[in-house]
mmCIF file of C-alpha atoms in Angstrom:
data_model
loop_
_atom_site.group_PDB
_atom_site.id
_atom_site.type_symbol
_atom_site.label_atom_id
_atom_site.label_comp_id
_atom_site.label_asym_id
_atom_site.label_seq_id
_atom_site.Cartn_x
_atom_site.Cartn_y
_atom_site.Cartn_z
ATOM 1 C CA UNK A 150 120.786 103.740 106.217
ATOM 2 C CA UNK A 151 120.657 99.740 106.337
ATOM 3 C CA UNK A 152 118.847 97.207 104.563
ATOM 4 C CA UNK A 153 115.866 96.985 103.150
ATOM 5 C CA UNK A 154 115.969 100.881 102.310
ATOM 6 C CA UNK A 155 117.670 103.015 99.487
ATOM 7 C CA UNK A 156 118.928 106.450 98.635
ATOM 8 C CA UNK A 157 117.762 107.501 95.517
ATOM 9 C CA UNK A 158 118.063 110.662 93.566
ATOM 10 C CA UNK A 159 119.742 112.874 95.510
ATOM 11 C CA UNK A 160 121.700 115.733 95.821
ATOM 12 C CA UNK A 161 123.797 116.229 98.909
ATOM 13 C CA UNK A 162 125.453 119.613 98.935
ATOM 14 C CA UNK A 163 127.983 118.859 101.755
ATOM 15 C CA UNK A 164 129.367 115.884 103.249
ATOM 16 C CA UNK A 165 127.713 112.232 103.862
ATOM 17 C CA UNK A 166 127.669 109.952 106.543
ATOM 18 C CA UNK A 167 126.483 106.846 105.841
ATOM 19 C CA UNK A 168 126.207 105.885 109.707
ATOM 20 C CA UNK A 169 125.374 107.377 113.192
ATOM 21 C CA UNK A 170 128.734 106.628 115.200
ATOM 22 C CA UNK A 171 127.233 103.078 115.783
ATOM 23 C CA UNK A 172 126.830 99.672 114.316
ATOM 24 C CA UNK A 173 125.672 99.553 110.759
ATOM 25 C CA UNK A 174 125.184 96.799 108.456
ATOM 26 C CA UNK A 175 123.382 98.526 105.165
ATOM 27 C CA UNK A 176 123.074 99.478 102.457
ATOM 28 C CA UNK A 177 122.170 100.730 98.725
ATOM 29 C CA UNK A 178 122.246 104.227 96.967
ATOM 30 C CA UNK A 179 121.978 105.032 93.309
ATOM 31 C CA UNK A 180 121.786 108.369 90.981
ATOM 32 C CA UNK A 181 123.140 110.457 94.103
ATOM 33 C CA UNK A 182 125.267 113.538 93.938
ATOM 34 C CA UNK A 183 127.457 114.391 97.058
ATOM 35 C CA UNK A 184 129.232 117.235 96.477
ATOM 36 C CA UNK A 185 131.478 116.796 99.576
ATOM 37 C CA UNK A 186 132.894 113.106 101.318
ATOM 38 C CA UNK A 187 131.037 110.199 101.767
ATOM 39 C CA UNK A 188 131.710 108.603 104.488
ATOM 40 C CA UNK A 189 130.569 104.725 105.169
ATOM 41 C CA UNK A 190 131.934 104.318 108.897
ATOM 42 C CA UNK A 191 131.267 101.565 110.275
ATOM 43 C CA UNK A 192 128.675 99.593 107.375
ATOM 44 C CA UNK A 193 129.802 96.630 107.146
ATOM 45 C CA UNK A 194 128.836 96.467 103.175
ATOM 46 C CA UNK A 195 127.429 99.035 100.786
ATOM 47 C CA UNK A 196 126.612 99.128 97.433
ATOM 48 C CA UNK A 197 127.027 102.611 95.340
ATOM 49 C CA UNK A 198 125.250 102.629 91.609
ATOM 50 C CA UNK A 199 125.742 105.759 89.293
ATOM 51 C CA UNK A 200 126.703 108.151 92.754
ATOM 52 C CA UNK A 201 129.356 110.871 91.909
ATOM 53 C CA UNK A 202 131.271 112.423 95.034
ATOM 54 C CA UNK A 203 133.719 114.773 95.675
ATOM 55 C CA UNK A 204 135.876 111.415 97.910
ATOM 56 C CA UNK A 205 134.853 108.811 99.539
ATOM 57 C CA UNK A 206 136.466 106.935 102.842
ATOM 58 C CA UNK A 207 135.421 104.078 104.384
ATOM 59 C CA UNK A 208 135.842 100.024 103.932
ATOM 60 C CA UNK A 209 135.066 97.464 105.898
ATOM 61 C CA UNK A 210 133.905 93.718 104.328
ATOM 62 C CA UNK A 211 132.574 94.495 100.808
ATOM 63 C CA UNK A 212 131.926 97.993 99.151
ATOM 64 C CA UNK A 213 130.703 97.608 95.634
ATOM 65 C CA UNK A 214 130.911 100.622 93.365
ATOM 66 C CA UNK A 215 129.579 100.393 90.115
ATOM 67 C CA UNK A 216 129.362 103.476 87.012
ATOM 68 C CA UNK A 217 130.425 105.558 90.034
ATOM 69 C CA UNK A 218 132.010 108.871 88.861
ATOM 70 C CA UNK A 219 135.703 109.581 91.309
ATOM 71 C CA UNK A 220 135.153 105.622 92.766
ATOM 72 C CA UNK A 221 137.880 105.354 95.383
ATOM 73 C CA UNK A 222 141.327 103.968 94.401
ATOM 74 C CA UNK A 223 142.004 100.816 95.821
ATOM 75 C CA UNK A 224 141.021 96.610 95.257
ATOM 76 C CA UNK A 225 140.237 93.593 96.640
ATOM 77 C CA UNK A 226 140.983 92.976 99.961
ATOM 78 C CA UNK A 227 142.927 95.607 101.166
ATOM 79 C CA UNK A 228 140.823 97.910 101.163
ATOM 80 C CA UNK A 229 138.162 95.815 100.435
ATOM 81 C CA UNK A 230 136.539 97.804 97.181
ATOM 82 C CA UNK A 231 135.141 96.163 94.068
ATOM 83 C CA UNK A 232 135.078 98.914 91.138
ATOM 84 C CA UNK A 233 132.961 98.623 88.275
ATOM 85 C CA UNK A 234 133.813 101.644 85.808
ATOM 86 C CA UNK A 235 130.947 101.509 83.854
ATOM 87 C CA UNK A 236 126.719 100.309 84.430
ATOM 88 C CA UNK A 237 125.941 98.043 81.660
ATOM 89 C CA UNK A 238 121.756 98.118 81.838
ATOM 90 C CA UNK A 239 120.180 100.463 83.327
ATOM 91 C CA UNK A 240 116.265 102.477 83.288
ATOM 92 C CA UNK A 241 116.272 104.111 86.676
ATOM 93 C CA UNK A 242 113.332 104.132 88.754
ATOM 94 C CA UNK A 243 110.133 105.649 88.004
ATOM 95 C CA UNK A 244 109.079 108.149 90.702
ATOM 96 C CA UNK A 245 106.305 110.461 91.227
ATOM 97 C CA UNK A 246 106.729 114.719 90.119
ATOM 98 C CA UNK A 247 104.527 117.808 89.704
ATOM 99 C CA UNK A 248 105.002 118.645 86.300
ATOM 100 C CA UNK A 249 104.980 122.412 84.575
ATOM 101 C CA UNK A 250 101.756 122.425 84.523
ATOM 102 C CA UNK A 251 101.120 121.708 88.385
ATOM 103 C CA UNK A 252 99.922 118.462 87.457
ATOM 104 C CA UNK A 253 100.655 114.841 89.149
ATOM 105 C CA UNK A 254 102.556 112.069 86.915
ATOM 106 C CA UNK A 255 105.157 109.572 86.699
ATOM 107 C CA UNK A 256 108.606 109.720 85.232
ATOM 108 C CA UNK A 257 109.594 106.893 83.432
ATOM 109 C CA UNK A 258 113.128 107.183 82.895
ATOM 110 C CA UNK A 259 114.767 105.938 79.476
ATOM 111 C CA UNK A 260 116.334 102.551 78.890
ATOM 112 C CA UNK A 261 120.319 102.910 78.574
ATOM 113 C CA UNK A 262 122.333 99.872 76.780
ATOM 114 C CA UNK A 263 125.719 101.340 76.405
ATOM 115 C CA UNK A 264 127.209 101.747 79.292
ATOM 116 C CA UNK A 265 127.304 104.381 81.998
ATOM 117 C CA UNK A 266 128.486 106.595 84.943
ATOM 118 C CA UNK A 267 127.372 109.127 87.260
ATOM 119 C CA UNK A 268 124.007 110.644 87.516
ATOM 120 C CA UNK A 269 121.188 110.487 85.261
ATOM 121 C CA UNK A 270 120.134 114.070 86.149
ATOM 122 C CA UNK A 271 123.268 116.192 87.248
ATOM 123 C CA UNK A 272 123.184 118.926 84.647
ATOM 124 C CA UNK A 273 120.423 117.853 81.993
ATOM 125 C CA UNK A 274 116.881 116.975 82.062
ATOM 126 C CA UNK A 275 116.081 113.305 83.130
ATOM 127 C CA UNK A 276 115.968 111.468 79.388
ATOM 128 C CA UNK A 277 112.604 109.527 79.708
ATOM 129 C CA UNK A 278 108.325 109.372 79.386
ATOM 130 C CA UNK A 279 106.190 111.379 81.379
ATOM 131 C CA UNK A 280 103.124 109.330 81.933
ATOM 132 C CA UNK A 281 100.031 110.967 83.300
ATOM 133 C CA UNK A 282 98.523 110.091 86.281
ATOM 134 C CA UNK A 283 94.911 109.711 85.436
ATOM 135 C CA UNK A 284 96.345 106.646 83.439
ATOM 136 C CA UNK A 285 96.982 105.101 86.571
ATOM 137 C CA UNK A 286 94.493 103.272 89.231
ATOM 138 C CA UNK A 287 94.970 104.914 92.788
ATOM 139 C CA UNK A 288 94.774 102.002 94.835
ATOM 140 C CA UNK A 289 93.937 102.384 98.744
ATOM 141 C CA UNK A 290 94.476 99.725 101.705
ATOM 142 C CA UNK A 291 91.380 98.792 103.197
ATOM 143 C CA UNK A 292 89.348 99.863 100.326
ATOM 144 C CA UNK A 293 91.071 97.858 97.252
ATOM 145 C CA UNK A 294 90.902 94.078 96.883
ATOM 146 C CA UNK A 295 92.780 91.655 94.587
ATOM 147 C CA UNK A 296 89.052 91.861 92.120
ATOM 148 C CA UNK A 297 89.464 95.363 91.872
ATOM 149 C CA UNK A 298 93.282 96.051 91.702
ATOM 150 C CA UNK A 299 92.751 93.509 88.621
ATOM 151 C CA UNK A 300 89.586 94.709 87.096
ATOM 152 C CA UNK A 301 92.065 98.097 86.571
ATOM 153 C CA UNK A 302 95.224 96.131 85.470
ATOM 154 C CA UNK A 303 92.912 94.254 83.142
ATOM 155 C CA UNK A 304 91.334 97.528 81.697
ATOM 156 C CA UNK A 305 95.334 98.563 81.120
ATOM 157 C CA UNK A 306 95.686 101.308 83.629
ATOM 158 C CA UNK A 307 99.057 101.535 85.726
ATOM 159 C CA UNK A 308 98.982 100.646 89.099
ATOM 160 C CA UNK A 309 100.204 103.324 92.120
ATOM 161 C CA UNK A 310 99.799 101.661 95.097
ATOM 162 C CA UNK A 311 98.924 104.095 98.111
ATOM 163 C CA UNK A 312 100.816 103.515 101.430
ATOM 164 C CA UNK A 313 99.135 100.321 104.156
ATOM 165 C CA UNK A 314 98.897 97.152 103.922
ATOM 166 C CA UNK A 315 97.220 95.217 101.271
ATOM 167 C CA UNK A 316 95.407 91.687 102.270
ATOM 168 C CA UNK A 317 94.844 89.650 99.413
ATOM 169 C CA UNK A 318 92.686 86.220 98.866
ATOM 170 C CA UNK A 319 94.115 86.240 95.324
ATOM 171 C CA UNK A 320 97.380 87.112 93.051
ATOM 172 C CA UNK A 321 97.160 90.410 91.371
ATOM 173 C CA UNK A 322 98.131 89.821 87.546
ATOM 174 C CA UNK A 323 99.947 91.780 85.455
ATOM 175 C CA UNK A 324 99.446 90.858 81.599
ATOM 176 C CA UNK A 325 100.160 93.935 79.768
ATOM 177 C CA UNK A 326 103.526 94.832 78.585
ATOM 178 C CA UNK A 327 104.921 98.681 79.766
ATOM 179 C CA UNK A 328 102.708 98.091 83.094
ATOM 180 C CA UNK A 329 104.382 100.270 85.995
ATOM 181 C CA UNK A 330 103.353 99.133 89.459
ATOM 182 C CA UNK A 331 104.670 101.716 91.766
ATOM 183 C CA UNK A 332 104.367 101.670 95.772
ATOM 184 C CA UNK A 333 104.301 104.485 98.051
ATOM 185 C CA UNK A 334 105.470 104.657 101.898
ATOM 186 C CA UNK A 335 106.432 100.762 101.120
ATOM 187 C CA UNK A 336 102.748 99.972 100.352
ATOM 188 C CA UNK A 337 102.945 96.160 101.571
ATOM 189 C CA UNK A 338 101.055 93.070 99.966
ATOM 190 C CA UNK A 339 99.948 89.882 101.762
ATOM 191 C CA UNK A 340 99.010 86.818 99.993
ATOM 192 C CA UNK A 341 95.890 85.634 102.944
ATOM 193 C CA UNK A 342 95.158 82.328 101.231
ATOM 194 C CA UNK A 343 98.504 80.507 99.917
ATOM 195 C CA UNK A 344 98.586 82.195 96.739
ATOM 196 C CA UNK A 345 101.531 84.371 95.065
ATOM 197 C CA UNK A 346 100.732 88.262 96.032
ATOM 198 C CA UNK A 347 101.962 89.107 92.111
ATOM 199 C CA UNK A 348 102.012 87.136 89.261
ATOM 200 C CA UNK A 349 103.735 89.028 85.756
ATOM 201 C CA UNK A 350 102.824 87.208 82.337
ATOM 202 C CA UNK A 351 106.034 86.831 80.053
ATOM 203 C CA UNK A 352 106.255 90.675 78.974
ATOM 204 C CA UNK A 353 108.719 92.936 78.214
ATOM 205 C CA UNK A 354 108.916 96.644 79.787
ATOM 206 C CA UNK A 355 107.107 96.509 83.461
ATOM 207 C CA UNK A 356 108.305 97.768 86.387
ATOM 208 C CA UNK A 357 107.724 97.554 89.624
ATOM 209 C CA UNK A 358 109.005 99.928 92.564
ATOM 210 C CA UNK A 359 108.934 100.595 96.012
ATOM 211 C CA UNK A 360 107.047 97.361 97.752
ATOM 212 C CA UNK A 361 106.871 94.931 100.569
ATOM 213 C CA UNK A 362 105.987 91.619 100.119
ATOM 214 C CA UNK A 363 104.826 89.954 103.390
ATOM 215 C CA UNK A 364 104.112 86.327 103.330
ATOM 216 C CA UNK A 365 100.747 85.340 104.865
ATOM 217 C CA UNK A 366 99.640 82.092 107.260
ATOM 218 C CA UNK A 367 99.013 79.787 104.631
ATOM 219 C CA UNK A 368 101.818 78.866 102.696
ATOM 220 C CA UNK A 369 102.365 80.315 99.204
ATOM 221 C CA UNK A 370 104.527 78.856 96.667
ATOM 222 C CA UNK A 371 106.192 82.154 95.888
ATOM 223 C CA UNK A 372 105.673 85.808 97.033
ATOM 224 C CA UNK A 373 106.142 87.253 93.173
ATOM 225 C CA UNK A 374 106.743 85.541 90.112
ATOM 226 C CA UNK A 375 107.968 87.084 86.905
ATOM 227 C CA UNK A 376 107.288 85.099 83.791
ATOM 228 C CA UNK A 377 105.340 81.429 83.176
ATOM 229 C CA UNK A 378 107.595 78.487 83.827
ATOM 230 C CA UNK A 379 109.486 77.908 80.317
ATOM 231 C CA UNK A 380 109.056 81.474 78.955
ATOM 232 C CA UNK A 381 111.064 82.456 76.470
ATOM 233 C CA UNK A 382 110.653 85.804 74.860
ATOM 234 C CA UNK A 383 113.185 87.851 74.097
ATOM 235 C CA UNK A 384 112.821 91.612 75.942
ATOM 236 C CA UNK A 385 116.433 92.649 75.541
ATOM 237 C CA UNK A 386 114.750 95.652 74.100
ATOM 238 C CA UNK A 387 112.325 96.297 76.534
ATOM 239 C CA UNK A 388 113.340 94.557 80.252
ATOM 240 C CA UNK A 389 111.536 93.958 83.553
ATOM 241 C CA UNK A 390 112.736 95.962 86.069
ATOM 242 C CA UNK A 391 112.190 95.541 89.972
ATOM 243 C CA UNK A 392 113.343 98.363 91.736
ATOM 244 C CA UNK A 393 113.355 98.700 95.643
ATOM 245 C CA UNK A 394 111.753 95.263 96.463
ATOM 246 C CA UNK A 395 111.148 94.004 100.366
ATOM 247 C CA UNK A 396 110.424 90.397 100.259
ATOM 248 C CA UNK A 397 109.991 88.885 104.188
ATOM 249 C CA UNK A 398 109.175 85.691 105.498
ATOM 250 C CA UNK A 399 107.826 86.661 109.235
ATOM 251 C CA UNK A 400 108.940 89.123 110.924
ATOM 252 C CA UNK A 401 106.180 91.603 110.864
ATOM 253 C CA UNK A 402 103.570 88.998 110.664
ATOM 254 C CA UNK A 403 103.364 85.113 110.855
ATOM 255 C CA UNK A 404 104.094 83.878 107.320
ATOM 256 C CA UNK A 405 105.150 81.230 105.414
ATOM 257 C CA UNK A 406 106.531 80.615 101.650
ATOM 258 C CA UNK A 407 108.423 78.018 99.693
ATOM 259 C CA UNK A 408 109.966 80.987 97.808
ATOM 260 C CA UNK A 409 110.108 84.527 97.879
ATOM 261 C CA UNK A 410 110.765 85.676 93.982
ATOM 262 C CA UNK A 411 110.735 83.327 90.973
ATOM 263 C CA UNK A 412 112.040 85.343 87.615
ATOM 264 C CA UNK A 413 111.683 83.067 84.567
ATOM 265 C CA UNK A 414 111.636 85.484 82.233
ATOM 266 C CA UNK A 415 114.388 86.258 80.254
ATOM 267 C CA UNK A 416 116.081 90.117 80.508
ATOM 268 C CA UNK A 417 114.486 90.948 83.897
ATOM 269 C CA UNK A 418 116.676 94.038 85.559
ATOM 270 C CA UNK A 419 116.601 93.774 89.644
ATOM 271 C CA UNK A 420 117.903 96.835 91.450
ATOM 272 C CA UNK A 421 117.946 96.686 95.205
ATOM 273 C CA UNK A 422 116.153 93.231 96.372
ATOM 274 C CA UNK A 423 115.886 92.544 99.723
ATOM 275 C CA UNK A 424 114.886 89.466 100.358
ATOM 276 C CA UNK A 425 114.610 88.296 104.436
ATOM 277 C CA UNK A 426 113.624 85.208 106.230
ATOM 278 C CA UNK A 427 113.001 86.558 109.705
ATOM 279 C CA UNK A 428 115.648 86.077 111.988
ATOM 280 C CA UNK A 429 113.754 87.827 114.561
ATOM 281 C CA UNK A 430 109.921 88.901 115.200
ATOM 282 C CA UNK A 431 106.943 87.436 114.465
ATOM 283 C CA UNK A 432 106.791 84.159 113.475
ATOM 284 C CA UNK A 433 110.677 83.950 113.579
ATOM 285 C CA UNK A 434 111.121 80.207 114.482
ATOM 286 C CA UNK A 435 113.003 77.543 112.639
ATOM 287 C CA UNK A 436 109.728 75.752 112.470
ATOM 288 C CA UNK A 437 107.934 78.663 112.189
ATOM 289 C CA UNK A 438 108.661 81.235 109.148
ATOM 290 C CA UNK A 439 109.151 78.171 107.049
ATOM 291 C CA UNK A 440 111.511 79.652 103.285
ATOM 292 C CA UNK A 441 113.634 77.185 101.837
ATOM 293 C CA UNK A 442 114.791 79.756 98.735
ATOM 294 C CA UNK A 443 114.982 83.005 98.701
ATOM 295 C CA UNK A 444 115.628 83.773 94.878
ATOM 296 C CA UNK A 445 115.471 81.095 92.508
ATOM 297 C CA UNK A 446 116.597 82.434 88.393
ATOM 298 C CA UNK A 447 115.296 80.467 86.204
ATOM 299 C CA UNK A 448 115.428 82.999 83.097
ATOM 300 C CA UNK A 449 118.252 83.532 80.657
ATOM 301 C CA UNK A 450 120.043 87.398 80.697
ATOM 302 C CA UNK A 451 119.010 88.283 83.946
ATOM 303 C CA UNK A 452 121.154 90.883 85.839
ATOM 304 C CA UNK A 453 120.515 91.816 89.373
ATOM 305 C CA UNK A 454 122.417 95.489 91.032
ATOM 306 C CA UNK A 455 122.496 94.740 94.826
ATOM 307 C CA UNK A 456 121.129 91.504 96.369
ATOM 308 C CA UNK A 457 120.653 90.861 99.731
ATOM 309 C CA UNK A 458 119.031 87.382 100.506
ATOM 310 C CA UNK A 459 119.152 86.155 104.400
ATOM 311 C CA UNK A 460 118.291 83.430 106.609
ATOM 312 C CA UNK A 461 116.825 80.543 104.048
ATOM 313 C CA UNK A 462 116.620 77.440 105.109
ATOM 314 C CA UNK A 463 117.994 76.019 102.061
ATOM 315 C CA UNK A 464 120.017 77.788 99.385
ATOM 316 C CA UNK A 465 119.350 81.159 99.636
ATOM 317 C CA UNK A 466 119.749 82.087 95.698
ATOM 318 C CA UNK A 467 119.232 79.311 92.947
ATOM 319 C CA UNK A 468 120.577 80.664 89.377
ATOM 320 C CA UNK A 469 119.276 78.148 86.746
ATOM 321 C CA UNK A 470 119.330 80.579 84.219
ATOM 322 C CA UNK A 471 122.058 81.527 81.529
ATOM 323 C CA UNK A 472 124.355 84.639 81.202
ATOM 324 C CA UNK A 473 123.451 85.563 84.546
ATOM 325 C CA UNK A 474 125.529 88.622 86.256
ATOM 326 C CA UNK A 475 124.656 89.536 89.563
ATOM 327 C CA UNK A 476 126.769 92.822 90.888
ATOM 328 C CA UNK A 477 126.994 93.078 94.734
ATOM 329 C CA UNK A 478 125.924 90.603 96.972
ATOM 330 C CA UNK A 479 125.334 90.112 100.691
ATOM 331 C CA UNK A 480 123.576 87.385 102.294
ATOM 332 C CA UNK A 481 123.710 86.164 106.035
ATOM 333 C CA UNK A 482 123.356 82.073 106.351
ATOM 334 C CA UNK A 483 120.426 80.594 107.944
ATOM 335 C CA UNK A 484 121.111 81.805 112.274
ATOM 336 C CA UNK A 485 118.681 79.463 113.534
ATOM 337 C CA UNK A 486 119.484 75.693 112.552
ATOM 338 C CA UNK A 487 118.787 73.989 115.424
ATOM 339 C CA UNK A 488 121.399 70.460 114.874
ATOM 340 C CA UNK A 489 123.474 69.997 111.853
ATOM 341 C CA UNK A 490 121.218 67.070 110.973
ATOM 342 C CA UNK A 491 118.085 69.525 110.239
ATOM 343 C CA UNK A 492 120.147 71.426 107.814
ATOM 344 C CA UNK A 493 122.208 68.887 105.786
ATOM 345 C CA UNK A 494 121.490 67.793 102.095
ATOM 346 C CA UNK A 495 123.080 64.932 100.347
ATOM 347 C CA UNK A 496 125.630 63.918 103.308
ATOM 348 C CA UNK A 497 126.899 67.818 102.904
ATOM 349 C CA UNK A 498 126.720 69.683 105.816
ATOM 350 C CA UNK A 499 124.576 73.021 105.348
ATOM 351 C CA UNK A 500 123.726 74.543 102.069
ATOM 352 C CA UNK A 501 125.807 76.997 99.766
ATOM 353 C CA UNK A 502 124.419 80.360 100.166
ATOM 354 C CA UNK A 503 124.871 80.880 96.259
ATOM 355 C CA UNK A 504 123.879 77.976 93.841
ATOM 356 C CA UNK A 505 125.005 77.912 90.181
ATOM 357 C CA UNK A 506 123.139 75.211 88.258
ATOM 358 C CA UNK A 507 125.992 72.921 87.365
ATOM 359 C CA UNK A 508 124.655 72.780 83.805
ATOM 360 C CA UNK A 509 124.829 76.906 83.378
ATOM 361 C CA UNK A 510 128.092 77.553 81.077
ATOM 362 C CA UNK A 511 127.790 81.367 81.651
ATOM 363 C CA UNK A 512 127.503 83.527 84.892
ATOM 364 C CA UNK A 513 129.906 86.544 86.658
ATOM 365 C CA UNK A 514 128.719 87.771 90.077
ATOM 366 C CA UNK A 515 131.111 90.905 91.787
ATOM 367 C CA UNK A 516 131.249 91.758 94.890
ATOM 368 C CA UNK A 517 129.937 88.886 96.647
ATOM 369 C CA UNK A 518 130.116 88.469 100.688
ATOM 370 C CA UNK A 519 128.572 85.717 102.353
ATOM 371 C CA UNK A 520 128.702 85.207 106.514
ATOM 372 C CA UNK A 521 127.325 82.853 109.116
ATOM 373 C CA UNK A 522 126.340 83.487 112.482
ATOM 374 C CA UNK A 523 125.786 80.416 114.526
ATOM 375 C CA UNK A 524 124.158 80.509 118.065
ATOM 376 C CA UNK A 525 123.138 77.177 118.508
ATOM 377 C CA UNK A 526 125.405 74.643 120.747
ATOM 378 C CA UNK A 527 126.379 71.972 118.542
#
């Protein structure tokens, strides 16, 4: 398991190893029951959300456990665990099920304020909405443009997004509060023409789950954007949640974007963003996969359960927002700065990988590990 994937949902009746004897840099798992030892070997970070295990061994730089039932005993730095007893907002993902009457739909599990730990589903039904899947558009690579993906969004069907890759020559648009957006196989979306690949209106209760966001050739301004600039509804009752999110700058494909996720809405939930300026592959020049920011919060309330942002040319996360809280973090400094002079601001050499607005009174981030690899001479 590394980055950019996720264990979800499972039950392991045995032991776990959370590596394959070799290098391993990874990783996120949530709602997971191992019934024996999970073992992280040789990752060099992991993040654990509601898991329960019988022990667990392993440390290395940062492990983050948070509303994990039996956490390992230990702190900050030796070993180097951060332990979070309890989750304090949390929906989990929606996924896909057969139901008892052999019939298709979604799972939307049910929004819990108070606190918790351990599974969602060890011994008792998932608490939650089942939501049929005829009320959903069955969208197909190849087949399905931006016009039509938004002719069904518009009409108020759900979105399940069929595995391939998705060229678009406009933003899809999500205006409907409760909206679920859910990708298969890592369905992936390209913006072709400089444009966003998802714009969300400022509304309370969508999610979206389980997709890549490739930047295209021309650049776009942002690869998803949650909220209007200046919204300010209040959806404590009814979050955002992004669950499972790929966001790359080349890589795969030659692309190019100012940003990679803009969330001003207030109460947006994030669990398990990867966001990745290519350090290798396509496109993977310093002049070439152009990203200054990788995350840039400029919402109020917004609370984000593993974060991995990599390689930005400028800061990689920008928190503008209020009563921010951000639990885990990894992110990897830019490898690829050719002199110091390209990547200086303000007579300060580099950039922070983290930025707090220096006007923000209120923000906690746990488990934060930042590193820098630099291969250039000097």
């Amino acid at each position: 398991v590394s980055q950019g994937t996720s264990m979800r949902r499972m039950h392991i009746q045995g032991d776990l190893d959370l590596w394959d004897r070799g290098w391993a840099s990874g990783g996120f798992m949530a709602d997971c029951r191992i019934e024996g030892q999970g073992n992280s070997g040789t990752q060099q970070q992991w993040f654990s959300r509601n898991d329960s295990w019988g022990s667990w061994t392993g440390s290395n730089w940062n492990m983050t456990f948070v509303g994990a039932q039996n956490p390992p005993a230990g702190d900050w730095p030796h070993p180097a665990y951060t332990v979070i007893a309890d989750t304090p907002l949390l929906r989990e993902k929606p996924y896909l099920y057969v139901d008892r009457h052999g019939d298709y739909a979604v799972m939307v599990p049910a929004l819990q304020t108070g606190g918790t730990r351990g599974t969602s589903w060890a011994g008792r039904a998932t608490a939650g909405k089942s939501v049929s899947l005829d009320r959903f558009y069955l969208a197909h690579a190849g087949r399905d443009t931006a016009e039509s993906i938004n002719a069904a969004l518009g009409s108020g069907k759900h979105l399940l997004l069929t595995p391939g890759v998705y060229h678009l020559a406009s933003s899809l648009r999500v205006t409907k509060p409760g909206t679920i957006i859910l990708g298969l196989g890592f369905a992936t979306l390209v913006p072709d023409r400089g444009t966003s690949a998802l714009e969300i209106s400022d509304v309370g209760g969508v999610s979206v789950a389980g997709i890549v966001f490739d930047a295209g050739p021309i650049e776009s301004p942002t690869l998803l954007r949650v909220g209007e600039a200046g919204g300010a509804a209040d959806h404590s009752k009814n979050p955002t949640f992004l669950y499972d999110i790929v966001l790359r700058v080349g890589g795969a494909t030659v692309g190019t974007a100012s940003a990679c996720l803009v969330i001003n809405s207030r109460n947006v939930v994030g669990d398990n963003l990867w966001i990745w300026r290519a350090d290798h592959g396509a496109g993977a020049t310093w002049e070439g996969n152009k990203s200054k920011n990788g995350l840039i919060v400029n919402g109020a309330h917004v609370t984000i359960y593993g974060l991995f942002v990599e390689h930005f040319q400028e800061y990689q996360t920008v928190w503008n927002g209020e009563a921010g809280r951000v639990l885990f973090y990894q992110s990897e400094l830019p490898y690829d700065a050719p002199t110091q002079e390209e990547w200086q601001h303000g007579g300060v050499n580099g950039y922070a990988s983290y930025k707090v607005a220096d006007g923000v009174v209120s923000h906690e981030a746990w488990g934060m590990g930042v590193y820098g690899v630099f291969i250039h001479s000097p």
